[in-house]
mmCIF file of C-alpha atoms in Angstrom:
data_model
loop_
_atom_site.group_PDB
_atom_site.id
_atom_site.type_symbol
_atom_site.label_atom_id
_atom_site.label_comp_id
_atom_site.label_asym_id
_atom_site.label_seq_id
_atom_site.Cartn_x
_atom_site.Cartn_y
_atom_site.Cartn_z
ATOM 1 C CA THR A 256 53.413 -1.853 56.449
ATOM 2 C CA ARG A 257 50.364 -1.989 58.541
ATOM 3 C CA ALA A 258 50.226 -3.603 62.037
ATOM 4 C CA PRO A 259 48.076 -6.640 62.116
ATOM 5 C CA ALA A 260 44.596 -6.425 63.862
ATOM 6 C CA SER A 261 44.679 -8.221 67.123
ATOM 7 C CA PRO A 262 43.726 -11.777 66.880
ATOM 8 C CA ARG A 263 40.932 -11.516 69.408
ATOM 9 C CA SER A 264 39.341 -8.580 67.766
ATOM 10 C CA GLU A 265 39.564 -10.054 64.302
ATOM 11 C CA ASN A 266 37.948 -13.462 65.617
ATOM 12 C CA SER A 267 35.269 -11.248 67.257
ATOM 13 C CA ARG A 268 34.491 -9.552 63.812
ATOM 14 C CA LYS A 269 34.449 -12.819 62.046
ATOM 15 C CA ALA A 270 32.097 -14.566 64.527
ATOM 16 C CA ALA A 271 29.821 -11.796 64.806
ATOM 17 C CA SER A 272 29.746 -11.711 60.879
ATOM 18 C CA ARG A 273 28.950 -15.540 60.774
ATOM 19 C CA ARG A 274 26.168 -15.190 63.310
ATOM 20 C CA THR A 275 24.573 -12.138 61.651
ATOM 21 C CA THR A 276 25.431 -13.328 58.130
ATOM 22 C CA LEU A 277 26.464 -9.719 57.386
ATOM 23 C CA PRO A 278 29.895 -8.975 55.738
ATOM 24 C CA ILE A 279 32.274 -7.553 58.214
ATOM 25 C CA PRO A 280 32.378 -3.978 56.537
ATOM 26 C CA ALA A 281 28.439 -3.878 56.798
ATOM 27 C CA LEU A 282 28.408 -5.106 60.496
ATOM 28 C CA LEU A 283 30.982 -2.578 61.427
ATOM 29 C CA GLN A 284 28.986 0.359 59.520
ATOM 30 C CA ASP A 285 25.882 -0.809 61.319
ATOM 31 C CA PHE A 286 27.651 -0.919 64.629
ATOM 32 C CA GLY A 287 28.847 2.551 64.062
ATOM 33 C CA ASP A 288 25.439 3.700 63.072
ATOM 34 C CA PHE A 289 24.420 2.334 66.348
ATOM 35 C CA ILE A 290 27.064 4.000 68.658
ATOM 36 C CA GLY A 291 27.091 7.393 66.900
ATOM 37 C CA PRO A 292 24.359 8.943 68.892
ATOM 38 C CA GLN A 293 25.814 7.887 71.926
ATOM 39 C CA LEU A 294 29.102 9.187 71.235
ATOM 40 C CA VAL A 295 27.602 12.510 70.544
ATOM 41 C CA ARG A 296 25.707 12.300 74.026
ATOM 42 C CA MET A 297 29.085 10.889 75.774
ATOM 43 C CA TYR A 298 31.166 13.878 74.366
ATOM 44 C CA ARG A 299 28.674 16.511 74.471
ATOM 45 C CA MET A 300 31.119 18.682 76.531
ATOM 46 C CA TYR A 301 33.331 19.103 73.718
ATOM 47 C CA ILE A 302 30.647 19.977 71.045
ATOM 48 C CA GLN A 303 29.242 23.370 70.467
ATOM 49 C CA PRO A 304 25.438 23.629 70.916
ATOM 50 C CA GLU A 305 25.128 25.223 67.478
ATOM 51 C CA TRP A 306 27.061 22.659 65.502
ATOM 52 C CA LYS A 307 25.229 19.925 63.489
ATOM 53 C CA THR A 308 26.562 16.626 62.007
ATOM 54 C CA LEU A 309 29.323 17.992 59.362
ATOM 55 C CA ASP A 310 30.593 20.407 62.082
ATOM 56 C CA VAL A 311 30.948 17.737 64.864
ATOM 57 C CA ILE A 312 32.934 15.598 62.309
ATOM 58 C CA GLU A 313 35.033 18.513 61.186
ATOM 59 C CA HIS A 314 36.245 19.243 64.783
ATOM 60 C CA THR A 315 36.359 15.455 66.069
ATOM 61 C CA GLU A 316 40.083 15.363 65.782
ATOM 62 C CA GLU A 317 40.904 18.673 67.790
ATOM 63 C CA ARG A 318 37.971 18.531 70.034
ATOM 64 C CA ILE A 319 37.207 14.907 70.823
ATOM 65 C CA HIS A 320 39.947 12.569 69.750
ATOM 66 C CA LYS A 321 42.745 14.700 71.266
ATOM 67 C CA MET A 322 40.935 14.847 74.708
ATOM 68 C CA VAL A 323 40.277 10.928 74.503
ATOM 69 C CA ARG A 324 44.106 10.148 74.060
ATOM 70 C CA LEU A 325 44.892 12.692 76.698
ATOM 71 C CA HIS A 326 42.305 11.263 79.368
ATOM 72 C CA HIS A 327 42.037 7.653 78.620
ATOM 73 C CA ARG A 328 45.378 5.917 78.787
ATOM 74 C CA GLY A 329 45.834 3.299 75.878
ATOM 75 C CA ALA A 330 42.873 4.855 73.913
ATOM 76 C CA ARG A 331 43.886 4.971 70.231
ATOM 77 C CA PRO A 332 41.147 6.640 68.195
ATOM 78 C CA PRO A 333 42.208 7.172 64.601
ATOM 79 C CA TYR A 334 43.973 10.460 63.689
ATOM 80 C CA LEU A 335 41.600 12.400 61.485
ATOM 81 C CA SER A 336 41.814 15.359 59.284
ATOM 82 C CA THR A 337 39.215 17.063 57.303
ATOM 83 C CA THR A 338 38.928 19.401 54.426
ATOM 84 C CA ARG A 339 35.546 21.399 54.439
ATOM 85 C CA ARG A 340 34.544 21.930 50.838
ATOM 86 C CA SER A 341 31.239 23.889 51.481
ATOM 87 C CA GLU A 342 28.549 24.064 54.167
ATOM 88 C CA ASP A 343 27.201 20.821 53.173
ATOM 89 C CA GLU A 344 30.236 18.798 51.962
ATOM 90 C CA ILE A 345 33.369 17.705 54.072
ATOM 91 C CA VAL A 346 36.163 15.001 53.048
ATOM 92 C CA VAL A 347 37.238 13.167 55.972
ATOM 93 C CA HIS A 348 40.939 11.965 55.673
ATOM 94 C CA TYR A 349 41.369 8.597 57.703
ATOM 95 C CA LYS A 350 44.243 6.447 58.435
ATOM 96 C CA SER A 351 44.581 3.811 60.956
ATOM 97 C CA GLU A 352 46.610 0.636 61.149
ATOM 98 C CA ARG A 353 43.136 -1.076 62.151
ATOM 99 C CA ARG A 354 41.742 -0.096 58.887
ATOM 100 C CA LEU A 355 38.025 0.402 60.462
ATOM 101 C CA CYS A 356 36.942 2.934 57.869
ATOM 102 C CA ALA A 357 33.415 1.117 57.687
ATOM 103 C CA LEU A 358 32.991 1.862 61.417
ATOM 104 C CA ALA A 359 33.908 5.591 60.851
ATOM 105 C CA LYS A 360 31.348 5.785 58.139
ATOM 106 C CA GLY A 361 28.845 4.329 60.339
ATOM 107 C CA ILE A 362 29.544 6.617 63.127
ATOM 108 C CA ALA A 363 29.028 9.499 60.795
ATOM 109 C CA SER A 364 25.510 8.217 59.885
ATOM 110 C CA GLY A 365 24.757 7.651 63.554
ATOM 111 C CA ILE A 366 25.795 11.371 64.378
ATOM 112 C CA ALA A 367 23.774 12.502 61.355
ATOM 113 C CA ARG A 368 20.678 10.453 62.724
ATOM 114 C CA HIS A 369 21.255 12.115 66.138
ATOM 115 C CA TYR A 370 20.828 15.463 64.463
ATOM 116 C CA GLY A 371 17.912 14.382 62.412
ATOM 117 C CA GLU A 372 19.797 15.101 59.169
ATOM 118 C CA GLN A 373 20.290 12.863 55.964
ATOM 119 C CA LEU A 374 24.139 12.057 55.090
ATOM 120 C CA HIS A 375 25.223 10.789 51.782
ATOM 121 C CA VAL A 376 28.716 8.749 52.101
ATOM 122 C CA THR A 377 30.965 8.300 49.102
ATOM 123 C CA ASP A 378 34.453 6.698 49.254
ATOM 124 C CA LEU A 379 36.974 8.670 47.121
ATOM 125 C CA THR A 380 39.808 6.162 48.400
ATOM 126 C CA CYS A 381 39.812 3.288 50.383
ATOM 127 C CA MET A 382 42.567 1.505 52.379
ATOM 128 C CA GLN A 383 40.239 -1.900 51.935
ATOM 129 C CA GLN A 384 40.788 -1.261 48.302
ATOM 130 C CA GLY A 385 44.716 -0.952 48.319
ATOM 131 C CA ASP A 386 44.789 2.794 48.909
ATOM 132 C CA SER A 387 47.193 4.108 51.434
ATOM 133 C CA SER A 388 44.390 5.898 53.409
ATOM 134 C CA CYS A 389 40.576 6.410 53.167
ATOM 135 C CA GLU A 390 39.224 9.736 51.673
ATOM 136 C CA ILE A 391 35.405 9.810 52.659
ATOM 137 C CA LEU A 392 33.135 12.505 51.042
ATOM 138 C CA LEU A 393 30.195 13.322 53.403
ATOM 139 C CA THR A 394 27.413 15.301 52.026
ATOM 140 C CA GLY A 395 24.578 16.202 54.287
ATOM 141 C CA GLY A 396 21.729 18.345 55.431
ATOM 142 C CA VAL A 397 18.248 19.056 54.402
ATOM 143 C CA TRP A 398 17.358 21.550 51.804
ATOM 144 C CA ASN A 399 14.310 23.472 51.172
ATOM 145 C CA THR A 400 13.516 23.653 47.406
ATOM 146 C CA ALA A 401 12.602 27.339 46.286
ATOM 147 C CA ASP A 402 9.896 25.967 43.765
ATOM 148 C CA THR A 403 7.676 23.868 45.718
ATOM 149 C CA GLY A 404 8.578 24.674 49.242
ATOM 150 C CA ASP A 405 9.188 20.688 49.733
ATOM 151 C CA THR A 406 11.972 19.457 51.534
ATOM 152 C CA ALA A 407 14.693 17.416 49.440
ATOM 153 C CA HIS A 408 16.816 15.203 51.309
ATOM 154 C CA MET A 409 20.329 14.402 50.175
ATOM 155 C CA ALA A 410 19.762 10.658 49.637
ATOM 156 C CA GLY A 411 17.478 11.658 46.634
ATOM 157 C CA ARG A 412 19.920 14.035 45.175
ATOM 158 C CA SER A 413 22.959 12.121 44.176
ATOM 159 C CA ALA A 414 23.635 8.483 42.954
ATOM 160 C CA GLY A 415 25.928 5.864 44.506
ATOM 161 C CA GLN A 416 25.928 4.804 48.124
ATOM 162 C CA SER A 417 29.166 3.289 49.795
#
């Protein structure tokens, strides 16, 4: 069983949703996108200078969440694990009693925006759809096409956006 969201945070989300006319998941995703670049700046001491979006996400649990839990009493970032499929593909395994996977997806998009990269987000499984955890496929980067020399961004390469 999952722990219920605190009434205060749930009421805040509902009020913000009514005021903005955005569904709560869209609101959370937009907020995550907004704070993503700020989080990169705030935790830059834990991020290697050569890392880009998928590298930061791949190492978030061991480099950032672990330190947040250690140094900020009461902080409860979700436990993440990742599976790196290739240089431009990673699966994030997300499980949290708060079920804020939309926020996590937004933060990933904001991190990509910080690095000037494109990111495609696909839900493989989702707690909001009744699954026991979320698996989020992130595909990102910028590719140069060999034929034309043009730059092809991820958004134009695959179908379906979550």
